[in-house]
Coordinates of C-alpha atoms and ligand atoms in Angstrom, one line a residue:
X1 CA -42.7 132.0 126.3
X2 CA -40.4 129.2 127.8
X3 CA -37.0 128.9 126.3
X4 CA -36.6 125.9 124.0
X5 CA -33.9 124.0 122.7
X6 CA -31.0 122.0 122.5
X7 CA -30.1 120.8 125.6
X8 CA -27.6 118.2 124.9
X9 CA -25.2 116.8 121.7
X10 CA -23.0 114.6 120.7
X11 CA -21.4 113.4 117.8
X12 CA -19.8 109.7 116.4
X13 CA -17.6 109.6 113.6
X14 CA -17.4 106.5 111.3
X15 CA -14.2 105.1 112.6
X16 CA -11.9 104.7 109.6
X17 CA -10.4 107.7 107.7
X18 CA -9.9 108.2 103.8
X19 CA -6.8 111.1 103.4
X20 CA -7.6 113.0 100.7
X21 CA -5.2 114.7 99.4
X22 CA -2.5 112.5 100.4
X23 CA -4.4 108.8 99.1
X24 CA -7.8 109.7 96.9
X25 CA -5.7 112.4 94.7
X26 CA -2.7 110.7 93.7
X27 CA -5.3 107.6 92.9
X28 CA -7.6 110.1 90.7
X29 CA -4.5 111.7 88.8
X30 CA -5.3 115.1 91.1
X31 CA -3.7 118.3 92.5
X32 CA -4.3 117.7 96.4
X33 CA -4.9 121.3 96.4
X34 CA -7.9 120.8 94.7
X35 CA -9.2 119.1 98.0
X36 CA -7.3 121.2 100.5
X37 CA -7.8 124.8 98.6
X38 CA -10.9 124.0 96.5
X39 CA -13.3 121.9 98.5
X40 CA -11.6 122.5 101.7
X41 CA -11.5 119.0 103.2
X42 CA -8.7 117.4 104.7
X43 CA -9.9 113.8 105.2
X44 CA -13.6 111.8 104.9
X45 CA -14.6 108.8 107.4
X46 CA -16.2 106.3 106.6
X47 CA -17.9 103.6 108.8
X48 CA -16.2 100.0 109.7
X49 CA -17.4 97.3 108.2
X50 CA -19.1 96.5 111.7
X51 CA -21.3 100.2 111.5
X52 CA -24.1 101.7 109.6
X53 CA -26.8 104.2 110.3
X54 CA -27.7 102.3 113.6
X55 CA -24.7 102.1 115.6
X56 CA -23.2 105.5 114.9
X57 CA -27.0 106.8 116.0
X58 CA -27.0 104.7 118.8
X59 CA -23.2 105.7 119.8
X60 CA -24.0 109.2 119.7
X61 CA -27.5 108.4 122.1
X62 CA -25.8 105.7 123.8
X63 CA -23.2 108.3 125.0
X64 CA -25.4 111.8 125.5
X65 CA -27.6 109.5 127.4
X66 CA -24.5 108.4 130.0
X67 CA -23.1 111.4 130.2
X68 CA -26.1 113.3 131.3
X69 CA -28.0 110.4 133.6
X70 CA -31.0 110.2 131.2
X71 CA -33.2 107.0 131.5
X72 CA -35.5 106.0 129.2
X73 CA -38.5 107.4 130.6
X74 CA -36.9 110.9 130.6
X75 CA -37.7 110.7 126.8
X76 CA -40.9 111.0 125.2
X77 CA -39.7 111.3 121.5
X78 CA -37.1 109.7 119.1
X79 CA -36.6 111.6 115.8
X80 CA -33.8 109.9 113.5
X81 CA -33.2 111.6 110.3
X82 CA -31.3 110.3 107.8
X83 CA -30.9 109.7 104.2
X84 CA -29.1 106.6 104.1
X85 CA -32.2 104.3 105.5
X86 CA -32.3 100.6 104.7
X87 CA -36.3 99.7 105.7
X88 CA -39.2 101.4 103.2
X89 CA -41.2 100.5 106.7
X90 CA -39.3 100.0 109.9
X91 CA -37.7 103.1 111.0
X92 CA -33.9 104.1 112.1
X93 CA -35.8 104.9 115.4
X94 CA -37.0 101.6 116.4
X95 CA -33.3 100.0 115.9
X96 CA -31.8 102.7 118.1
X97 CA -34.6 102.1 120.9
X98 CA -33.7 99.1 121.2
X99 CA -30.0 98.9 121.2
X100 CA -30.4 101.6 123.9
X101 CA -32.8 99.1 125.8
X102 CA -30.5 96.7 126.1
X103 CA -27.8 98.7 128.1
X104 CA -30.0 101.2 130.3
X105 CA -33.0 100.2 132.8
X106 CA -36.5 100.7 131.5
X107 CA -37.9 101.1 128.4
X108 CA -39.2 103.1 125.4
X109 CA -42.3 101.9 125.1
X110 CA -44.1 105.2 125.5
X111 CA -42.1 107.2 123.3
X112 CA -43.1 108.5 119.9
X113 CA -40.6 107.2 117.2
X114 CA -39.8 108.2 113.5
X115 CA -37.9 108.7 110.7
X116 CA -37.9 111.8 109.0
X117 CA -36.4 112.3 105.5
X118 CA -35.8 115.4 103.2
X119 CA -32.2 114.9 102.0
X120 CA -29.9 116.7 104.5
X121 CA -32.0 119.2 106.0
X122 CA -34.6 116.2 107.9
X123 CA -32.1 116.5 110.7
X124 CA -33.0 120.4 111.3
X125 CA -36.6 119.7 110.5
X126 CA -36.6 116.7 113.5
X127 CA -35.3 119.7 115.8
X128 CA -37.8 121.3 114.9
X129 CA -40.6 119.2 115.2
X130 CA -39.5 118.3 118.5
X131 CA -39.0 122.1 119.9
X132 CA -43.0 122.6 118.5
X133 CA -43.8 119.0 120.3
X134 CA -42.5 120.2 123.4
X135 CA -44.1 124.1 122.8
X136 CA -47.1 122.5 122.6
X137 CA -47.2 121.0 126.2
X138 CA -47.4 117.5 124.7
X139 CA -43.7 116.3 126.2
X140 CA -45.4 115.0 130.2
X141 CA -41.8 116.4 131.3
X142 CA -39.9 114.1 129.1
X143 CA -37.3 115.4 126.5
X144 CA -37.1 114.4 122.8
X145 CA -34.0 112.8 121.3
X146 CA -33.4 114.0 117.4
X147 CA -30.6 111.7 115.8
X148 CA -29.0 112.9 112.3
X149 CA -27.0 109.8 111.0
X150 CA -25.9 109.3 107.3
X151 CA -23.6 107.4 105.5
X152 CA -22.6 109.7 102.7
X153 CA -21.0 107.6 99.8
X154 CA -21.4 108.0 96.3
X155 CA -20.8 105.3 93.4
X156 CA -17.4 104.5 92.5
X157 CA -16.4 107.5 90.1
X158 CA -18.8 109.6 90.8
X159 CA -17.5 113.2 91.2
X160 CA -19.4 113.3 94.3
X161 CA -17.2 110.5 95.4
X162 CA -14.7 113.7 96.8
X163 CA -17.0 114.9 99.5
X164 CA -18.2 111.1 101.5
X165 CA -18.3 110.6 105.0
X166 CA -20.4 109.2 107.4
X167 CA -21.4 110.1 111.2
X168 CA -23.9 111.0 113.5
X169 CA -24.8 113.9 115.8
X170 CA -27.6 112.9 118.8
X171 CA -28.9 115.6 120.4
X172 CA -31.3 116.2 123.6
X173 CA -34.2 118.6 123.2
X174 CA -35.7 120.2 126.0
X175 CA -37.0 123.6 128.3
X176 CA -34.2 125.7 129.8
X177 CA -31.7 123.9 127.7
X178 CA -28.0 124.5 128.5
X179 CA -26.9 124.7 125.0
X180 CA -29.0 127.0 122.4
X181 CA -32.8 128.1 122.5
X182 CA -34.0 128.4 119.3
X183 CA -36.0 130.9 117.9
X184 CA -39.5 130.7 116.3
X185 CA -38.7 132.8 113.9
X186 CA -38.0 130.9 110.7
X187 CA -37.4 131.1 106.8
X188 CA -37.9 129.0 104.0
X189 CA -36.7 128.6 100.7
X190 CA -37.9 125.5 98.9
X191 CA -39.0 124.4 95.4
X192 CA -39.4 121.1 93.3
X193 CA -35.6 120.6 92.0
X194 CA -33.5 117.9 90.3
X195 CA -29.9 118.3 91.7
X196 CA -29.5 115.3 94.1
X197 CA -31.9 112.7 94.5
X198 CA -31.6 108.8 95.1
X199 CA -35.2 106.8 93.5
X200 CA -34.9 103.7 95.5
X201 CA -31.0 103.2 94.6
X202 CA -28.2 103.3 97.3
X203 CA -26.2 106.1 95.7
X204 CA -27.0 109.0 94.9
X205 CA -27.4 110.6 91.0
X206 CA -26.0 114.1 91.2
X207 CA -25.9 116.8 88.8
X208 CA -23.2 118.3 91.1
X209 CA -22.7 121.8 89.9
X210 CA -26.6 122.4 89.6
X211 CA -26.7 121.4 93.4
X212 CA -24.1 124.2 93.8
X213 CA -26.4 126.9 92.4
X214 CA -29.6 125.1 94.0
X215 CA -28.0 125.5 97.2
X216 CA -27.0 129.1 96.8
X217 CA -30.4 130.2 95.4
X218 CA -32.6 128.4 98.2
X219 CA -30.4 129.6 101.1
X220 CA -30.9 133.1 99.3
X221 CA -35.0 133.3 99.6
X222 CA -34.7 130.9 103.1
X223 CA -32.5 134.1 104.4
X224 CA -35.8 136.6 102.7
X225 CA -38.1 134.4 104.5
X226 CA -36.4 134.3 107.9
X227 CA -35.6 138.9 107.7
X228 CA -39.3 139.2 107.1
X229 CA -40.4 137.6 110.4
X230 CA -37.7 138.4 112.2
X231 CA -36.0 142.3 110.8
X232 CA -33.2 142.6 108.9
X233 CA -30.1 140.6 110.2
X234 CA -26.5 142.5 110.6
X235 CA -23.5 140.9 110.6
X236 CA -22.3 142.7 114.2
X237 CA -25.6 140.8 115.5
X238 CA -24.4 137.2 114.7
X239 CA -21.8 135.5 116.4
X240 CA -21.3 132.4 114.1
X241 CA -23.6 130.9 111.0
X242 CA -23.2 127.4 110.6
X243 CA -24.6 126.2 107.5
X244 CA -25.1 123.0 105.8
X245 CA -21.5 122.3 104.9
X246 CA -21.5 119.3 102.0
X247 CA -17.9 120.5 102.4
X248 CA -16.0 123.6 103.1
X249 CA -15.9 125.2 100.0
X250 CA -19.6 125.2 99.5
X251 CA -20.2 127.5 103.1
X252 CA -16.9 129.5 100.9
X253 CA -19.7 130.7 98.7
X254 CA -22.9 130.7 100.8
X255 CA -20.9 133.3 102.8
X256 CA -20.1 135.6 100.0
X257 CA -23.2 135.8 99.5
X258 CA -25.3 136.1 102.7
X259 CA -22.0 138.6 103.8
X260 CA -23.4 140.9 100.4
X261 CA -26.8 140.3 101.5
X262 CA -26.5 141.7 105.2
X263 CA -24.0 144.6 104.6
X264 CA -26.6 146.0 101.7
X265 CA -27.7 149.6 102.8
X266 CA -25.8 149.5 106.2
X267 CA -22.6 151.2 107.5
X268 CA -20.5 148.8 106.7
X269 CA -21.3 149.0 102.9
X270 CA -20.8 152.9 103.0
X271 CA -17.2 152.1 104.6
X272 CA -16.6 149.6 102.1
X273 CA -17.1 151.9 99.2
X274 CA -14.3 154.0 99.4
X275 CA -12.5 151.0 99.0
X276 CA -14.6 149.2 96.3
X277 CA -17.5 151.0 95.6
X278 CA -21.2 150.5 96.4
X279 CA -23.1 147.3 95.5
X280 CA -24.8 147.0 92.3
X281 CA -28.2 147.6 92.0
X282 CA -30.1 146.0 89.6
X283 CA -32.3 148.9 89.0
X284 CA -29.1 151.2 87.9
X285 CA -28.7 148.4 84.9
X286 CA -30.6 147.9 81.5
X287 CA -29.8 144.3 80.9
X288 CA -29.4 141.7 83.6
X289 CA -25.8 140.5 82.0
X290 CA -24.2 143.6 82.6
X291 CA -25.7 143.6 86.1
X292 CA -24.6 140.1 86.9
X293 CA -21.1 141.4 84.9
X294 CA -21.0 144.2 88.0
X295 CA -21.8 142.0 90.8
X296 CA -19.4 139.4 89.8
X297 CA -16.9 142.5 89.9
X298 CA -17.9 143.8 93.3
X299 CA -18.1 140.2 94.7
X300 CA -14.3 139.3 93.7
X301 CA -13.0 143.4 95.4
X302 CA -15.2 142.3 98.5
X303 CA -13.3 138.9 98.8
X304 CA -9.9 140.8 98.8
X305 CA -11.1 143.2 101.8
X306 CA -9.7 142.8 105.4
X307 CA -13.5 143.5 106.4
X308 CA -14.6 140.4 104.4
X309 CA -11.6 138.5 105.6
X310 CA -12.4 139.4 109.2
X311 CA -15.9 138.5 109.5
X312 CA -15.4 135.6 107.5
X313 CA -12.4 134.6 109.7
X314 CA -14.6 135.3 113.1
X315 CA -17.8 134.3 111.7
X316 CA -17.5 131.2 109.0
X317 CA -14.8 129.4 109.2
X318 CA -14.8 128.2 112.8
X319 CA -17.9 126.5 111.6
X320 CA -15.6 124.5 109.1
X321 CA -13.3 123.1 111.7
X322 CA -14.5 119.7 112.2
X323 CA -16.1 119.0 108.4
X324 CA -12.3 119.7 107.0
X325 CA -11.5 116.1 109.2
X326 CA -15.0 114.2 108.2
X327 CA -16.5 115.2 104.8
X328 CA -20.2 115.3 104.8
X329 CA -22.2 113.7 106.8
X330 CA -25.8 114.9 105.4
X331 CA -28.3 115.4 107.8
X332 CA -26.0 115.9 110.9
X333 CA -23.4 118.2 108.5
X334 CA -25.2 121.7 109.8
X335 CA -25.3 120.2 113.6
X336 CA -21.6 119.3 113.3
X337 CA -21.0 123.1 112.4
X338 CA -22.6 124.3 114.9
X339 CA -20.5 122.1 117.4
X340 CA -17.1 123.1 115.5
X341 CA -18.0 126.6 116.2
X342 CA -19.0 126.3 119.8
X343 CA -15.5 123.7 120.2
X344 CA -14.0 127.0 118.4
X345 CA -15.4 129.2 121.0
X346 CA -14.3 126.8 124.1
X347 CA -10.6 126.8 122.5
X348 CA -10.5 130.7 122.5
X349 CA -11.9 131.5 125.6
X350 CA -14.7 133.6 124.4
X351 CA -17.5 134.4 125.9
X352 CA -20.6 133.3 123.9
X353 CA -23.5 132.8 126.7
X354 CA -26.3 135.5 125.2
X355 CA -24.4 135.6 121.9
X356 CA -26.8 134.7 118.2
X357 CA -26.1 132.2 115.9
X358 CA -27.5 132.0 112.6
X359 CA -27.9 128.4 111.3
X360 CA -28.4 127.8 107.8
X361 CA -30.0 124.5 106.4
X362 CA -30.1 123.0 103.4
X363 CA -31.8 119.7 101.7
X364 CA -31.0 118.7 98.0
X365 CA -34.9 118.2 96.4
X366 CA -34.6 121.3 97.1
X367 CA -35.0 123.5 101.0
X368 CA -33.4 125.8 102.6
X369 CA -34.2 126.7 106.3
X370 CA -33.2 129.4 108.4
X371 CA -33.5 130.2 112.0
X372 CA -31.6 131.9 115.0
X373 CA -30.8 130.3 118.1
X374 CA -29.5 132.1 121.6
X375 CA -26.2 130.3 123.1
X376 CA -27.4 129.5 127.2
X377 CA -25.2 130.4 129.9
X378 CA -24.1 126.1 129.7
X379 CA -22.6 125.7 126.9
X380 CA -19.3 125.5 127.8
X381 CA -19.4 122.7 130.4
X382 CA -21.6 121.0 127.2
X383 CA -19.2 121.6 124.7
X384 CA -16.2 120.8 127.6
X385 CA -17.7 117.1 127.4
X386 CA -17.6 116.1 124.0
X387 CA -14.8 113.7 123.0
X388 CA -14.6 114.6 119.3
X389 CA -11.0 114.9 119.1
X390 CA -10.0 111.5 120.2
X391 CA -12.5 110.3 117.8
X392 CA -10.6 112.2 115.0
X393 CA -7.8 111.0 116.2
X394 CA -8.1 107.2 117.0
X395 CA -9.8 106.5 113.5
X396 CA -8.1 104.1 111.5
X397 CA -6.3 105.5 108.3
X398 CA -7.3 103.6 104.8
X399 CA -4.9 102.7 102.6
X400 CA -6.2 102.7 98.8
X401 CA -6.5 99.5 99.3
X402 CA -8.8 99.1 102.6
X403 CA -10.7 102.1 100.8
X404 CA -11.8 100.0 97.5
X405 CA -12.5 96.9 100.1
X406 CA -14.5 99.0 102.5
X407 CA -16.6 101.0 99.7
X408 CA -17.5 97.7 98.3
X409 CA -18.4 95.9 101.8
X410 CA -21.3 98.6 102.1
X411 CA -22.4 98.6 98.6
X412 CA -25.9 97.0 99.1
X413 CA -25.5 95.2 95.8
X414 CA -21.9 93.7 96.4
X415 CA -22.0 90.7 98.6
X416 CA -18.3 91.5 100.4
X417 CA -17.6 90.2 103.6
X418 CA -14.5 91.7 105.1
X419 CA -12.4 92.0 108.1
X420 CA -12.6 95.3 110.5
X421 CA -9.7 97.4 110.4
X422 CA -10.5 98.2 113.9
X423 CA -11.8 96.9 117.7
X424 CA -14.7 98.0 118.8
X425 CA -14.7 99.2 122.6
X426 CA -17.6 100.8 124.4
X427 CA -20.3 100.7 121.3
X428 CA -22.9 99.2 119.0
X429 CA -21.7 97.1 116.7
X430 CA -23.8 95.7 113.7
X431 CA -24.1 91.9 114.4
X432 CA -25.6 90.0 111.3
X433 CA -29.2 89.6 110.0
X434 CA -32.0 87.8 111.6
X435 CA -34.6 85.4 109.6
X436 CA -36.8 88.4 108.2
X437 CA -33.9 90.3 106.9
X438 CA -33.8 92.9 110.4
X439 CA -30.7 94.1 111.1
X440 CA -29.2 92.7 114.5
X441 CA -26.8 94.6 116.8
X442 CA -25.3 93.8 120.3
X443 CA -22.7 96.1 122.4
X444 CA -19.5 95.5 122.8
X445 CA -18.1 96.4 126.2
Ligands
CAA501 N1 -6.1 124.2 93.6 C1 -7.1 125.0 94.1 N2 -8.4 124.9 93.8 C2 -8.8 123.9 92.9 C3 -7.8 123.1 92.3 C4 -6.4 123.3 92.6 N3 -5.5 122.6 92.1 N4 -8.5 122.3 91.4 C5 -9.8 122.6 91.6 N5 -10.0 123.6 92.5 C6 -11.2 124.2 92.9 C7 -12.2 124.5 91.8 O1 -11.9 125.8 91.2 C8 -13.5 124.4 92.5 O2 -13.7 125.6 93.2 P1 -14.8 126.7 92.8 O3 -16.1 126.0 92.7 O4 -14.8 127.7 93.9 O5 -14.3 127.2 91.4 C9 -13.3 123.3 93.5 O6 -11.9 123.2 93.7 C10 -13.9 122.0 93.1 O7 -13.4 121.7 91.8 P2 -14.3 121.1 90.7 O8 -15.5 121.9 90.5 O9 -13.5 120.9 89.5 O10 -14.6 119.7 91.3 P3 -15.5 118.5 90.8 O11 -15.8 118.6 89.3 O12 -14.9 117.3 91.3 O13 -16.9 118.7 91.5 C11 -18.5 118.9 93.2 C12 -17.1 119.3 92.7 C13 -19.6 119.3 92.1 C14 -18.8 119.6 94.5 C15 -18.6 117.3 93.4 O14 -17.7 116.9 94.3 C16 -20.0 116.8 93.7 O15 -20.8 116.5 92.8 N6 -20.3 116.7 95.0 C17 -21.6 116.1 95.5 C18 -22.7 117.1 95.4 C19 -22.6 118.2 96.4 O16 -21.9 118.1 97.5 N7 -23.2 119.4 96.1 C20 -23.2 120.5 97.1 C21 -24.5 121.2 97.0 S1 -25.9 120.0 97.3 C22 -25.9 119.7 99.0 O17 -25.3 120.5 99.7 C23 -26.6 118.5 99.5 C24 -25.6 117.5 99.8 O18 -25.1 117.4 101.0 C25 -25.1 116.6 98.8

């Protein structure tokens, strides 16, 4: 079967920065290690008061699209999936299409365009619906172009208000791709939940620790799913797992657990025993307390291992790079993950061309998807390209002030008209309404 995948990505962050320890703790009467050490995030961005959904898609295209000397009529598919969407009709898509039109030759007339939405896992699900489109022999050549773009506030107050961000990650799916082929082999986990949902209101309502435990246990039967199409997995098989990361601390314990998961009946487990003992097994107990009493036990003496340490050190945390700078950013979260671990592998010289990742989705509502995908022989000169860092580090840094302005300028109910904190150069800026109440945007040399 002909390798398909991603052959392409980039990524725009919103171009201010909130510091969180340093501005939103002191503000909330917080320790900043609860945001450094707890939730593991450094900073969110946010989007200037001149971008939303449609320029930091269309950045992300506008630049994939240069960079690799695609035309319009190389693409026969545009996928944006987000959960921030303005228009009950009008997709993300059609916005994007045409900003791109405006500033390459030809057009997208003849390219199939949506909107996908399941909370933060529509990105992955656009992936996929473009790797089937194009398995399917339905692509005429052409390539499909998947855009995850969010702006991830929460209401004033909310204790979801600790984890916001907003960006977007475009990527270019194809045959032969240079960056990752993905398997077919899939699992799901997914059932009707109430953790995070937004009925036709801006922000979201969040029963926040439920969405903890509604990640953990979907990700759980998503990883049951995927082992009984595709074997067992091992953890010596898997170079990185990038998973949906809401913010670090969340992968923290989605690692813990899929670590207990793989290591159950193998070698490693039987080396780890002299140390800590075997796993429990829920068989060995009479009630399910005392069970959950032992794994709780064996869970906190496998966090203290150098084993644990090591793989989660090689494995998870170079997947956390880039969301410790950016907070979540929904759909594209598990995308950007992926990236910070391939940025990781670019930094240390490793040789990851054949190597598998294992990428972990997840979408409040409640689904979790899991697949593998195989790193191609270009990634490096892929992952050479991107200019993430001087995005990091040219964003504009909010002063409690600029925050409370900037949260209330994008509050759909708030009629705040403000001044950017910074010039736009090279990019889509959003540029007023027109007389049905579209959106209207322009680029700014
Ligand atoms: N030093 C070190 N650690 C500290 C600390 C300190 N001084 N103070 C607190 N912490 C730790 C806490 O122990 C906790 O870690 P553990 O869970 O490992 O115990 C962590 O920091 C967070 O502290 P709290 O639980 O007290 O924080 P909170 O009450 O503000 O709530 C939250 C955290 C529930 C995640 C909240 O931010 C929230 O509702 N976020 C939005 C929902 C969300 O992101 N859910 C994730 C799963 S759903 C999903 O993934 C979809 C999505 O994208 C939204």
């Amino acid at each position: 079967m002909t390798a398909v995948g991603i052959d392409a990505i980039e990524v725009w962050t919103g171009n201010l920065k909130l510091d969180l320890p340093g501005t939103f703790a002191p503000q909330k009467g917080e320790d900043p290690e609860k945001y450094t050490k707890g939730l593991g995030l450094n900073a969110s961005s946010f989007p200037d008061s001149y971008e939303d959904i449609v320029t930091m898609g269309a950045n992300a295209a506008y630049r994939l699209m240069d960079r690799k000397g695609l035309e319009p009529k190389d693409i026969g598919r545009i996928d944006v999936a987000t959960e921030s969407a303005f228009d009950n009709s009008k997709p993300v898509s059609t916005y994007v299409a045409g900003c791109l039109e405006g500033v390459f030759d030809g057009d997208f007339h003849h390219a199939n365009k949506g909107e996908r939405k399941f909370a933060c896992i529509a990105g992955t699900q656009s992936l996929d619906d473009a790797c089937n489109w194009i398995r399917a022999g339905r692509n005429r050549g052409r390539g499909a172009l998947v855009i995850a773009t969010d702006t991830a506030l929460y209401a004033r107050g909310d204790a979801g208000e600790a984890t916001q961000g907003a960006g977007a990650v475009a990527m270019y799916i194809t045959e032969n791709p240079s960056l990752v082929e993905l398997s077919t082999e899939q699992g799901y986990g997914s059932a009707d939940e109430t953790d995070f949902l937004k009925p036709n209101q801006q922000f979201p309502s969040v029963d926040g620790k439920r969405s903890v435990q509604v990640y953990l246990a979907r990700m759980r039967e998503a990883l049951e799913d995927y082992e009984s199409v595709a074997g067992d997995v091992h953890p010596d098989d898997i170079a990185f797992i990038p998973f949906h990361t809401p913010f670090p601390g969340m992968v923290r314990k989605a690692g813990m657990l899929g670590y207990r998961h793989i290591t159950r009946d193998t070698a490693i487990e039987d080396d780890l025993a002299a140390e800590i003992g075997r796993q429990p097994r829920e068989e060995a107990f009479d009630d399910e307390a005392a069970y959950h009493d032992a794994l709780r036990e064996y869970m906190s003496a496998l966090k203290g291992t150098d084993r644990y340490a090591d793989w989660y050190g090689s494995t998870i945390d170079p997947t956390l790079t880039l969301s410790r700078e950016v907070g979540n950013w929904y759909t594209g979260s598990v995308h950007l993950a992926r990236v910070s671990a391939l940025k990781h592998g670019l930094e240390n010289e490793l040789e990851l061309a054949g190597e598998r990742v294992l990428v972990g989705s997840y979408g409040s509502g409640a689904q979790a998807e899991i697949h593998a995908e195989t790193i191609q022989d270009g990634w490096r000169e892929e992952i050479a390209a991107l200019n993430i860092d001087e995005q990091l580090a040219s964003r504009y840094e909010l002063t409690w002030a600029d925050y409370e302005e900037i949260h209330d300028a994008h509050n759909h109910d708030m009629d705040v008209d403000i001044e950017p904190r910074t010039t736009p150069e090279a990019e889509f800026v959003f540029d007023g309404w027109g007389p049905m109440g579209e959106r209207k945007y322009r680029f700014v040399d």
